[in-house]
Amino acid sequence: MAEVGRAAVRDPGRPQVANKRLCGVRLEARRSVAEPRAEDCGQRPNAGREQEERAAPREPAVGDAGFPASDLESAWDACSRSQAGGGPEVLAFLAGPPVGPQPGAPRQLDLVLRSVIPKTGPRCPLAVPRREMVVRDVLNGTVTFLPLEEDDRGNLKVETSNVYQIRLSQSREEWFISILIFCPERWHSDGIVYPRPSWLGEELLARLARWSVDSKKSEFKSTLSLISIIKYSKTYQMLKEKYKDMVKVWPEVTDPEKFVYEDVALAAYLLVLWEEEREERGLTAKQSFVDLGCGNGLLVHILSTEGHPGRGIDVRRRKIWDMYGPQTCLEEDAITPNDKTLFPDVDWLIGNHSDELTPWIPVIAARSSYGCRFFVLPCCFFDFIGKYSRRQSRKTQYREYLDFITEVGLACGFHVEEDCLRIPSTKRVCLIGKSRTYSPAREVSMDKQRTRYINSRRGHLASPPGETPASLPPRAAVGHEGHPNGHQVLDVGAAEGGAEAPADELWLSGFQPREKVERLRNCATLPRDFIDQVVLQVAHLLLDREEQISIGDASSSSSKAWNRGGSLSLTEVASELDPETLQRLKRECGGLQTLLRNNHQVFEVLNGRVHIRDWREEQLQRQQHPEAKRRLFSEAFKTRICWFFSHHPDGCVLPSDSCPFAHGPAELRPPRTPKKKKQIL
């Protein structure tokens, strides 16, 4: 036995993913058994099973058919029998150090049988899940991981070479977490499921120490809790390989890597979700869909290419739409919540960062048809009309908004499920309505309930079932019998008198779809001389906090000092600007921070603090960048004057041949003409 590391449990922190080469873990079975004793091991095959005092129900596998729960019992029996011949060292390692006086009766241990699922990919050829048994001894503060191997007869046995244990102990009034390996001389590292001992003792141990004292409970479910992790991993890798070249031809101004791989992950999730839905319902035809507020349309393109009939609708056409080809159906149109924007023949409505349409998507799905389902990934916080207003300070704004969209789905008659996606975004919780809480015969009464709920968001009180809301004006009180599609129109204050509203009226007056032409408010339209003035002023503020660094070889006479400046918070920078400048910046989205980020040649904004950018660090990072970023960098090489060459008191930190910007007009060259767009097949 060898201890590969120890860490004190002190500083709180936020949990992170430990082994990023794993896709996840699937629980197969859980049991509580008595601690094995040396005199009991090997007496009879089912000794461990007969000592069970209670049994917890087996936890179902997520999405896939799990292994039989009896596998856990047989694995524990085999482990108990093998300990008889393994000597007291195995038992001592499993039990950990004794705590207090040992009672006569054996302690209870919690057993978990689970499958560790590696990520699939070119660098991770091991795609088959590995099974292991986890033994938790709460009294002694130990968790032991026993890898399981299957012989030719299908029997499970413990692979003792890779047995390790996490132990919690106390020394001199301080708690410690230790990681111990049973047979360090026989430890086999595959670099995926079983990392190197140094990684266990350094990376994993440090994170466990932080996690153990983090009192903040997660507001969300674990990732991919509603679908099979194995299927998702395979589907994601397949789509990533298939659509990775889109990063190279991305014509939008947005970050191609973020948006391409985010939509690939979204598509992988939906494809697995829909595949499992077909299996549950016994269907063969692939589900149809409409993506409301489809944006760049990439999600629509992937889902359509993978065989799902569907289309995307957005108020603005994007450049990349022309590259998808005729098989991807994208429409430029404004969606308003009324009876003309229903989709009775569509299986699923998708709202991926759909902004002002997000709360309306469950309503549109419910009123389209009884079989229509929805998937929304909320981002910006909108109510039925305008921005969403917070009502609970005890929750985060994000958590409160997710609860609001869940409430909308419930009011519309859906069973609403929540899941957390694996996408490069801080807003990655999705809400899914797959089934209804009522029978088709109750559709009319349920739509009255939807109408009352929507109306209540305008400050009206909900009325008892079967009654018209008392506070509605006559036009808003049109019943289902008089409306062509059976939906009650809410057009509060839109007209006088009791005339019936036409079918294309808004379900709630005041809704404004996004403008067709997006107004730029990202500081890009500000006058160039104004931007240059602010940049120069902020740069001088930072340079006044002088921090000298050496350029070149310190032993040579060519070495000189270069002022990289200090750092200031955004608040400190703003306090130095005149009120008129600040007011002008506040009219732009993001204000001062956006202007500084736009001028990334000069500044770096990290965690709310502004720094002068050191291009030597950029040079090192660029050597590790993907091919697409290197290509973009080469196209822009020497097309602009170097700000540091012109304005920094010490000049540019890079020599002329290494700097991506021109050191004087003589080095300037014209930018390349954009290449002709290629169609994405």
XYZ file of C-alpha atoms in Angstrom:
681
model
C 0.000 0.000 0.000
C 1.271 3.477 -0.852
C -0.108 6.939 -0.246
C 0.273 8.971 -3.422
C -0.862 12.250 -1.955
C -2.462 14.147 0.905
C -4.276 17.494 0.928
C -5.621 19.569 3.783
C -9.323 20.395 3.662
C -9.349 24.171 4.057
C -10.249 26.528 1.266
C -13.703 26.463 -0.320
C -14.039 26.470 -4.085
C -16.285 25.501 -6.966
C -16.334 21.906 -8.225
C -14.841 21.205 -11.616
C -14.691 18.229 -13.918
C -11.871 16.023 -12.680
C -11.102 13.503 -15.425
C -12.039 15.221 -18.687
C -11.379 12.044 -20.666
C -14.505 10.468 -19.194
C -17.961 11.088 -20.586
C -19.758 10.071 -17.403
C -20.704 7.305 -15.012
C -23.793 5.106 -15.102
C -25.063 3.590 -11.833
C -26.113 -0.048 -12.193
C -26.989 -1.267 -8.709
C -26.631 -0.358 -5.048
C -26.662 -2.556 -1.948
C -25.805 -2.419 1.748
C -23.787 -5.363 3.095
C -21.932 -6.341 6.224
C -18.181 -5.844 6.421
C -16.376 -9.071 5.429
C -14.185 -10.752 8.017
C -11.188 -12.955 7.456
C -12.815 -15.886 9.235
C -15.940 -15.538 7.072
C -14.261 -15.122 3.686
C -14.258 -18.232 1.551
C -16.636 -20.293 3.763
C -19.523 -20.398 1.322
C -20.267 -18.772 -2.017
C -23.093 -16.539 -0.847
C -21.674 -15.505 2.512
C -21.678 -11.816 1.666
C -25.246 -11.957 0.386
C -26.570 -13.737 3.495
C -25.085 -11.037 5.709
C -27.091 -8.271 4.081
C -29.365 -6.586 6.582
C -31.130 -4.280 4.168
C -31.150 -3.707 0.423
C -31.638 -0.458 -1.383
C -33.587 -0.513 -4.665
C -31.508 -0.734 -7.790
C -30.929 2.585 -9.448
C -32.021 2.432 -13.058
C -29.553 3.025 -15.841
C -29.930 6.249 -17.744
C -31.285 5.475 -21.177
C -29.648 2.075 -21.691
C -30.610 -1.320 -20.409
C -28.571 -1.791 -17.254
C -26.672 -4.840 -16.080
C -28.556 -7.197 -13.736
C -28.516 -6.188 -10.072
C -27.308 -9.706 -9.295
C -23.959 -8.731 -10.843
C -23.258 -6.614 -7.788
C -23.984 -9.517 -5.471
C -21.841 -11.939 -7.447
C -19.004 -9.419 -7.654
C -19.124 -8.863 -3.897
C -19.192 -12.614 -3.238
C -16.185 -13.082 -5.514
C -14.395 -10.235 -3.752
C -15.122 -11.699 -0.330
C -13.901 -15.137 -1.370
C -10.728 -13.757 -2.945
C -9.858 -11.934 0.244
C -9.440 -15.257 2.038
C -6.470 -16.061 -0.186
C -5.252 -12.491 -0.505
C -4.125 -12.255 3.094
C -5.058 -9.767 5.788
C -3.512 -6.899 3.801
C -6.486 -6.768 1.429
C -8.966 -6.703 4.282
C -6.952 -4.070 6.129
C -6.817 -1.859 3.026
C -10.539 -2.200 2.436
C -11.427 -1.493 6.064
C -9.051 1.424 6.495
C -7.713 2.485 9.898
C -9.873 1.472 12.876
C -12.035 4.196 14.377
C -12.789 3.872 18.093
C -13.590 0.594 19.789
C -14.559 -2.115 17.331
C -17.989 -3.652 18.094
C -18.656 -7.334 17.826
C -21.041 -7.013 14.906
C -19.529 -6.155 11.504
C -19.984 -2.623 10.176
C -22.318 -1.882 7.308
C -20.781 -1.005 3.937
C -22.492 0.669 0.996
C -21.788 -1.016 -2.352
C -22.291 0.577 -5.749
C -21.859 -1.148 -9.098
C -21.238 1.360 -11.856
C -19.952 1.677 -15.407
C -17.294 4.278 -16.166
C -17.878 5.619 -19.683
C -14.846 6.999 -21.572
C -15.211 9.679 -24.199
C -14.992 8.383 -27.721
C -12.626 9.989 -30.178
C -9.364 9.608 -32.062
C -7.311 10.146 -28.911
C -9.506 7.890 -26.777
C -9.773 4.552 -28.583
C -11.082 2.831 -25.447
C -14.818 3.337 -25.984
C -16.113 0.315 -24.050
C -17.443 1.175 -20.568
C -15.399 -0.210 -17.689
C -17.209 -1.634 -14.682
C -16.128 -1.105 -11.116
C -17.440 -1.697 -7.611
C -17.306 1.158 -5.121
C -17.205 0.297 -1.406
C -18.093 3.143 0.923
C -17.369 2.865 4.645
C -19.002 5.923 6.203
C -17.863 5.154 9.750
C -14.186 4.945 8.760
C -14.356 7.685 6.150
C -13.117 5.588 3.238
C -14.264 4.984 -0.324
C -12.528 2.099 -2.124
C -12.668 1.612 -5.891
C -12.413 -1.991 -7.099
C -12.081 -2.394 -10.891
C -13.883 -5.460 -12.204
C -12.773 -7.796 -14.979
C -14.912 -10.438 -16.679
C -13.472 -13.876 -17.400
C -14.365 -16.256 -20.244
C -17.278 -17.664 -18.243
C -18.784 -14.237 -17.583
C -17.757 -14.163 -13.923
C -16.624 -10.889 -12.418
C -13.442 -10.607 -10.417
C -11.553 -7.732 -8.829
C -8.425 -6.534 -10.629
C -6.282 -5.843 -7.576
C -3.540 -4.034 -9.499
C -5.712 -0.917 -9.911
C -7.477 -0.848 -6.535
C -7.301 2.561 -4.890
C -8.953 4.333 -1.976
C -9.917 7.842 -0.956
C -9.622 8.338 2.798
C -10.750 11.156 5.076
C -8.734 11.477 8.303
C -7.950 13.965 11.030
C -4.553 14.991 12.337
C -3.898 17.718 14.916
C -7.401 19.138 14.593
C -7.138 19.395 10.815
C -8.920 17.220 8.301
C -7.067 15.602 5.423
C -8.021 13.697 2.284
C -5.632 10.985 1.169
C -5.501 8.814 -1.939
C -3.912 5.400 -1.521
C -3.057 2.725 -4.077
C -3.123 -0.891 -2.908
C -0.373 -2.188 -5.220
C 1.566 0.818 -6.559
C 4.213 -1.396 -8.143
C 1.512 -3.110 -10.264
C -0.567 -0.050 -11.079
C -1.444 0.081 -14.779
C -2.350 3.485 -16.211
C -4.327 3.559 -19.451
C -4.478 7.368 -19.391
C -8.270 7.382 -19.507
C -10.151 5.422 -16.858
C -6.989 4.874 -14.789
C -4.747 7.956 -14.826
C -1.183 8.125 -13.612
C -0.614 8.045 -9.829
C 0.862 11.541 -10.053
C -2.446 12.816 -11.490
C -4.368 11.148 -8.670
C -2.091 12.640 -6.057
C -1.953 16.139 -7.507
C -4.867 17.051 -9.781
C -7.647 14.870 -8.361
C -6.642 15.300 -4.744
C -6.587 19.091 -4.937
C -10.040 19.165 -6.466
C -11.467 16.732 -3.937
C -10.180 18.947 -1.139
C -12.018 21.917 -2.650
C -15.210 20.009 -3.338
C -15.405 18.580 0.167
C -15.758 22.000 1.790
C -17.929 23.607 -0.850
C -21.210 24.188 0.932
C -22.927 25.615 -2.149
C -25.443 23.112 -3.483
C -25.994 22.978 -7.192
C -29.229 24.562 -8.382
C -29.377 22.225 -11.358
C -29.406 18.554 -12.189
C -26.333 16.688 -13.323
C -25.574 16.876 -17.024
C -27.344 14.574 -19.499
C -29.632 13.128 -16.829
C -32.496 12.369 -19.248
C -30.627 10.499 -21.994
C -28.039 7.761 -22.408
C -24.544 9.106 -21.829
C -23.053 6.358 -23.993
C -25.306 7.160 -26.945
C -24.670 10.868 -26.537
C -20.901 10.415 -26.498
C -20.951 8.369 -29.694
C -23.402 10.695 -31.445
C -21.492 13.827 -30.456
C -18.189 12.451 -31.700
C -19.800 11.385 -34.984
C -21.341 14.822 -35.555
C -18.166 16.620 -34.500
C -16.108 14.756 -37.078
C -18.778 15.266 -39.722
C -19.264 19.020 -39.266
C -15.899 20.187 -37.887
C -14.881 21.752 -41.218
C -17.599 24.362 -40.799
C -15.268 26.189 -38.421
C -13.017 26.964 -41.399
C -15.759 28.465 -43.575
C -17.794 30.291 -40.907
C -18.805 33.651 -42.469
C -20.408 35.238 -39.392
C -18.644 37.622 -37.022
C -19.380 35.292 -34.081
C -16.824 32.837 -32.687
C -16.990 29.793 -35.017
C -15.670 27.259 -32.514
C -18.190 28.185 -29.831
C -21.235 28.232 -32.099
C -20.341 25.217 -34.231
C -19.540 22.889 -31.335
C -22.435 24.204 -29.249
C -24.910 23.417 -32.027
C -23.228 20.047 -32.606
C -23.764 19.254 -28.918
C -27.391 20.432 -29.079
C -28.019 18.321 -32.160
C -26.426 15.275 -30.520
C -28.679 15.698 -27.482
C -31.855 16.048 -29.558
C -30.965 13.117 -31.817
C -30.497 10.816 -28.813
C -33.608 12.194 -27.084
C -35.699 11.594 -30.192
C -34.196 8.157 -30.825
C -35.129 7.061 -27.317
C -38.596 8.575 -27.752
C -39.116 6.481 -30.894
C -38.068 3.375 -28.964
C -40.474 4.202 -26.129
C -43.397 4.839 -28.465
C -42.586 2.118 -30.974
C -42.200 4.601 -33.843
C -40.081 4.273 -36.973
C -40.526 7.660 -38.670
C -38.141 10.374 -37.492
C -39.679 13.317 -35.683
C -40.378 16.595 -37.483
C -39.470 19.938 -35.953
C -39.542 23.705 -36.271
C -36.781 25.843 -34.746
C -38.268 29.207 -33.738
C -35.610 31.903 -33.725
C -33.104 29.638 -35.452
C -30.360 32.289 -35.777
C -27.483 30.971 -37.885
C -29.551 27.867 -38.750
C -26.759 25.384 -38.068
C -28.891 23.297 -35.696
C -31.589 23.078 -38.363
C -28.978 22.100 -40.954
C -27.558 19.283 -38.807
C -30.938 17.865 -37.778
C -32.207 17.993 -41.380
C -29.040 16.366 -42.715
C -29.440 13.597 -40.145
C -32.887 12.755 -41.519
C -35.353 14.776 -39.432
C -37.777 16.839 -41.564
C -37.929 20.381 -40.303
C -37.332 24.054 -40.838
C -36.038 27.098 -39.051
C -37.627 30.530 -38.809
C -35.882 33.738 -37.824
C -36.657 37.415 -38.206
C -33.269 38.054 -39.865
C -31.462 36.183 -42.587
C -27.838 35.244 -41.850
C -24.918 35.087 -44.280
C -24.337 31.400 -43.631
C -27.840 30.439 -44.787
C -26.684 30.553 -48.405
C -24.032 27.927 -47.686
C -26.294 25.140 -46.442
C -27.916 24.133 -49.695
C -31.556 23.503 -50.653
C -32.022 20.567 -48.265
C -31.953 22.954 -45.288
C -35.216 24.903 -45.067
C -34.775 28.326 -43.446
C -37.378 31.092 -43.518
C -36.993 34.807 -42.830
C -40.117 35.828 -40.940
C -41.256 37.361 -37.665
C -43.018 35.024 -35.238
C -45.894 36.519 -33.258
C -47.995 34.508 -30.782
C -51.341 34.137 -32.574
C -53.425 31.506 -34.307
C -51.526 31.949 -37.563
C -48.296 30.791 -35.959
C -49.407 27.284 -35.069
C -47.759 24.082 -36.290
C -50.345 21.276 -36.113
C -48.302 18.828 -38.212
C -45.009 19.260 -36.323
C -43.791 16.919 -33.587
C -41.343 19.247 -31.808
C -40.883 22.990 -31.392
C -37.339 24.113 -30.569
C -36.374 27.344 -28.863
C -32.594 27.633 -28.707
C -31.801 31.010 -27.130
C -35.101 32.223 -28.575
C -35.238 35.346 -26.357
C -38.685 37.021 -26.486
C -40.283 33.843 -27.901
C -39.048 31.595 -25.058
C -42.126 31.803 -22.756
C -44.456 31.538 -25.745
C -43.005 28.295 -27.114
C -44.810 26.010 -24.601
C -48.019 27.915 -25.415
C -47.540 27.577 -29.180
C -46.713 23.871 -28.794
C -49.752 23.232 -26.604
C -52.113 24.998 -29.002
C -50.587 23.531 -32.187
C -51.740 19.982 -31.451
C -52.082 17.565 -28.559
C -49.048 15.630 -29.819
C -46.727 18.618 -30.232
C -43.775 18.714 -27.800
C -41.225 21.414 -26.993
C -37.545 21.891 -26.177
C -36.313 25.273 -24.941
C -32.858 26.442 -23.922
C -33.515 29.777 -22.162
C -30.871 32.468 -22.290
C -32.057 36.076 -22.075
C -34.851 36.723 -19.601
C -38.162 37.651 -21.299
C -41.740 37.507 -20.081
C -44.745 37.236 -22.411
C -44.305 40.952 -23.025
C -40.987 42.683 -22.449
C -38.215 41.800 -20.048
C -38.773 39.428 -17.158
C -38.911 41.133 -13.739
C -37.390 39.373 -10.757
C -39.634 38.513 -7.827
C -37.461 36.381 -5.527
C -34.144 37.584 -4.173
C -33.359 34.200 -2.583
C -32.777 32.643 -6.000
C -30.384 33.572 -8.752
C -32.007 35.349 -11.659
C -31.223 32.396 -13.915
C -32.794 29.872 -11.533
C -35.864 32.053 -11.087
C -36.323 32.407 -14.838
C -36.023 28.658 -15.395
C -38.693 28.147 -12.742
C -40.888 30.655 -14.558
C -40.594 28.815 -17.896
C -41.312 25.552 -16.054
C -44.403 27.207 -14.576
C -45.520 28.236 -18.068
C -45.117 24.665 -19.294
C -47.116 23.299 -16.374
C -49.870 25.867 -16.916
C -50.018 24.753 -20.556
C -50.528 21.147 -19.483
C -47.048 19.663 -19.979
C -44.977 17.415 -17.786
C -41.844 19.603 -17.783
C -38.442 17.962 -17.356
C -35.132 19.724 -16.813
C -31.673 18.715 -17.942
C -28.223 20.250 -18.134
C -26.406 20.154 -21.473
C -22.705 19.880 -22.231
C -22.216 23.019 -24.251
C -19.698 25.888 -24.063
C -22.192 28.274 -22.482
C -23.098 29.495 -19.005
C -26.786 29.130 -19.911
C -26.995 25.380 -20.551
C -30.130 24.190 -18.738
C -32.892 23.015 -21.067
C -36.580 22.422 -20.348
C -38.469 19.689 -22.167
C -42.191 19.037 -22.510
C -42.636 15.496 -23.870
C -46.081 14.588 -22.582
C -49.290 16.161 -21.291
C -50.864 16.147 -17.856
C -54.388 15.789 -19.275
C -56.326 13.711 -21.789
C -57.249 15.042 -25.272
C -60.880 15.326 -24.190
C -59.950 18.135 -21.782
C -58.323 20.326 -24.413
C -60.990 23.060 -24.291
C -60.870 23.474 -20.519
C -57.066 23.378 -20.550
C -56.929 26.152 -23.117
C -59.110 28.289 -20.844
C -56.539 27.641 -18.130
C -53.729 28.743 -20.459
C -55.664 31.895 -21.293
C -56.173 32.766 -17.648
C -52.509 32.166 -16.884
C -51.283 34.327 -19.771
C -53.700 37.057 -18.747
C -52.462 36.879 -15.149
C -49.005 37.908 -16.323
C -50.548 41.298 -17.175
C -51.638 41.779 -13.576
C -55.119 40.243 -13.866
C -56.332 37.787 -11.248
C -57.087 34.246 -12.314
C -60.758 33.239 -12.059
C -62.144 29.892 -10.896
C -62.317 27.144 -13.543
C -65.110 27.541 -16.037
C -65.520 31.273 -15.463
C -64.427 34.182 -17.625
C -61.813 36.389 -15.910
C -63.799 39.209 -14.372
C -61.232 41.855 -15.136
C -61.050 41.194 -18.860
C -62.550 43.779 -21.200
C -65.306 42.495 -23.522
C -62.979 41.829 -26.471
C -60.694 39.651 -24.379
C -63.599 37.558 -23.156
C -64.422 35.914 -26.488
C -65.198 32.272 -25.790
C -63.898 29.157 -27.480
C -67.117 28.542 -29.349
C -66.775 31.796 -31.291
C -63.122 31.457 -32.172
C -62.153 29.510 -35.307
C -59.333 27.582 -33.605
C -60.884 27.251 -30.173
C -58.397 29.622 -28.498
C -59.390 32.544 -26.346
C -57.919 35.790 -27.654
C -56.281 38.167 -25.196
C -56.093 41.635 -26.698
C -56.285 43.733 -23.585
C -56.993 47.385 -24.371
C -56.546 46.902 -28.105
C -60.087 47.891 -29.075
C -63.338 49.182 -27.635
C -66.639 47.369 -27.513
C -67.456 43.697 -27.701
C -66.588 42.863 -31.276
C -65.011 39.455 -31.763
C -61.262 39.518 -32.420
C -60.078 38.096 -35.750
C -58.059 34.896 -35.806
C -54.761 36.599 -36.487
C -54.893 38.825 -33.379
C -52.121 38.514 -30.845
C -52.869 36.274 -27.898
C -51.697 39.148 -25.723
C -51.371 42.696 -27.007
C -48.078 44.454 -26.603
C -45.817 41.657 -27.871
C -43.068 43.013 -30.081
C -40.983 40.632 -32.203
C -37.343 41.457 -32.700
C -36.582 44.126 -35.288
C -35.785 42.868 -38.756
C -32.706 45.065 -38.991
C -30.536 44.738 -35.922
C -29.332 48.026 -34.545
C -25.633 47.957 -33.789
C -24.994 49.178 -30.259
C -21.656 47.489 -29.616
C -19.520 50.650 -29.825
C -18.628 49.789 -33.447
C -20.585 52.753 -34.847
C -18.991 55.336 -32.566
C -16.780 57.907 -34.316
C -13.210 56.720 -34.779
C -11.704 59.818 -33.199
C -13.859 59.362 -30.090
C -12.774 55.703 -29.750
C -9.105 56.621 -30.249
C -9.381 59.317 -27.590
C -10.845 56.900 -24.990
C -8.289 54.192 -25.845
C -5.400 56.604 -25.453
C -6.756 57.976 -22.171
C -7.243 54.500 -20.628
C -3.836 53.361 -21.865
C -2.123 56.316 -20.167
C -3.964 55.503 -16.923
C -2.539 51.980 -17.017
C 0.949 53.040 -18.100
C 1.125 55.498 -15.220
C 1.057 52.433 -12.961
C 4.426 51.510 -14.347
C 5.581 47.884 -14.210
C 8.894 47.422 -16.001
C 9.774 44.162 -17.728
C 12.931 43.295 -19.605
C 12.989 42.758 -23.361
C 15.672 40.607 -24.936
C 18.594 38.796 -23.351
C 19.347 40.207 -19.910
C 23.063 39.449 -20.387
C 23.331 41.458 -23.592
C 23.510 45.174 -24.045
C 20.432 45.071 -26.291
C 18.196 44.334 -23.329
C 15.861 47.231 -22.488
C 12.912 47.866 -20.188
C 9.330 47.867 -21.455
C 6.471 49.353 -19.454
C 3.591 46.881 -19.403
C 1.603 49.115 -17.040
C -0.520 48.088 -14.101
C -4.163 47.045 -13.886
C -7.342 48.909 -12.964
C -10.869 47.737 -12.343
C -13.547 48.888 -14.773
C -15.006 51.011 -11.975
C -11.661 52.723 -11.427
C -11.283 53.396 -15.144
C -14.825 54.796 -15.372
C -14.159 57.140 -12.456
C -11.367 58.772 -14.478
C -13.518 59.484 -17.539
C -15.604 62.629 -17.883
C -19.416 62.342 -17.464
C -20.142 63.132 -21.120
C -17.912 60.279 -22.313
C -19.482 57.849 -19.839
C -23.003 58.857 -20.879
C -22.127 58.285 -24.517
C -20.725 54.839 -23.729
C -23.751 53.878 -21.628
C -25.955 54.207 -24.696
C -24.014 51.303 -26.233
C -24.480 47.650 -25.243
C -21.743 46.783 -22.800
C -20.526 50.372 -22.540
C -16.922 50.898 -21.504
C -16.125 47.196 -21.231
C -17.298 46.538 -24.793
C -15.179 49.392 -26.162
C -12.078 48.067 -24.393
C -12.713 44.494 -25.514
C -13.219 45.676 -29.089
C -9.738 47.207 -28.916
C -8.147 43.876 -28.047
C -4.891 44.897 -29.760
C -4.270 47.261 -26.829
C -6.227 45.905 -23.859
C -7.044 42.681 -22.093
C -10.097 42.604 -19.797
C -10.060 39.730 -17.308
C -12.371 39.304 -14.311
C -13.418 42.936 -14.413
C -9.865 44.321 -14.542
C -8.167 46.055 -17.462
C -4.552 45.310 -18.460
C -2.216 46.345 -21.265
C -1.970 43.362 -23.609
C 1.431 41.664 -23.719
C 1.793 40.352 -27.270
C 4.651 38.051 -26.334
C 2.127 35.956 -24.399
C -0.201 36.057 -27.408
C 2.616 34.757 -29.565
C 3.090 31.731 -27.308
C -0.628 30.968 -27.218
C -1.008 31.306 -30.977
C 1.430 28.455 -31.497
C -1.129 26.149 -29.878
C -4.217 27.568 -31.623
C -6.263 25.493 -34.099
C -5.583 25.768 -37.811
C -8.594 28.027 -38.426
C -7.335 30.714 -36.071
C -3.859 30.570 -37.526
C -5.349 31.026 -40.995
C -7.391 34.044 -39.938
C -4.328 35.522 -38.279
C -2.233 35.156 -41.435
C -4.906 36.845 -43.572
C -4.923 39.921 -41.286
C -1.125 40.081 -40.976
C 0.226 43.669 -41.299
C -3.102 45.100 -42.461
C -3.246 47.641 -39.577
C -0.769 49.935 -37.872
C 0.609 48.677 -34.560
C -0.817 50.824 -31.747
C 2.205 50.186 -29.541
C 4.612 51.233 -32.285
C 2.749 54.536 -32.631
C 1.718 55.337 -29.040
C 3.581 53.290 -26.433
C 6.513 55.231 -24.901
C 8.775 52.148 -25.234
C 7.485 51.091 -28.643
C 6.273 47.599 -29.476
C 7.346 44.680 -27.312
C 7.769 42.503 -30.425
C 10.286 42.907 -33.243
C 8.846 44.002 -36.551
C 9.028 40.562 -38.205
C 7.060 38.960 -35.345
C 4.419 41.603 -34.754
C 1.116 40.940 -36.574
C 0.669 44.683 -37.057
C 2.621 47.098 -39.246
C 5.497 49.055 -37.714
C 4.934 52.114 -39.864
C 3.125 52.796 -43.178
C 5.863 51.100 -45.222
C 4.893 47.686 -43.820
C 1.153 48.023 -44.456
C -0.388 45.673 -46.983
C -4.003 45.554 -48.253
C -6.346 42.959 -46.727
C -7.154 39.924 -48.797
C -10.324 39.836 -50.847
C -12.861 37.477 -49.218
C -13.045 34.123 -50.932
C -16.196 32.972 -52.642
C -18.509 31.142 -50.273
C -18.687 27.398 -50.611
C -21.856 25.444 -50.128
C -21.851 23.218 -47.074
C -22.857 19.731 -48.036
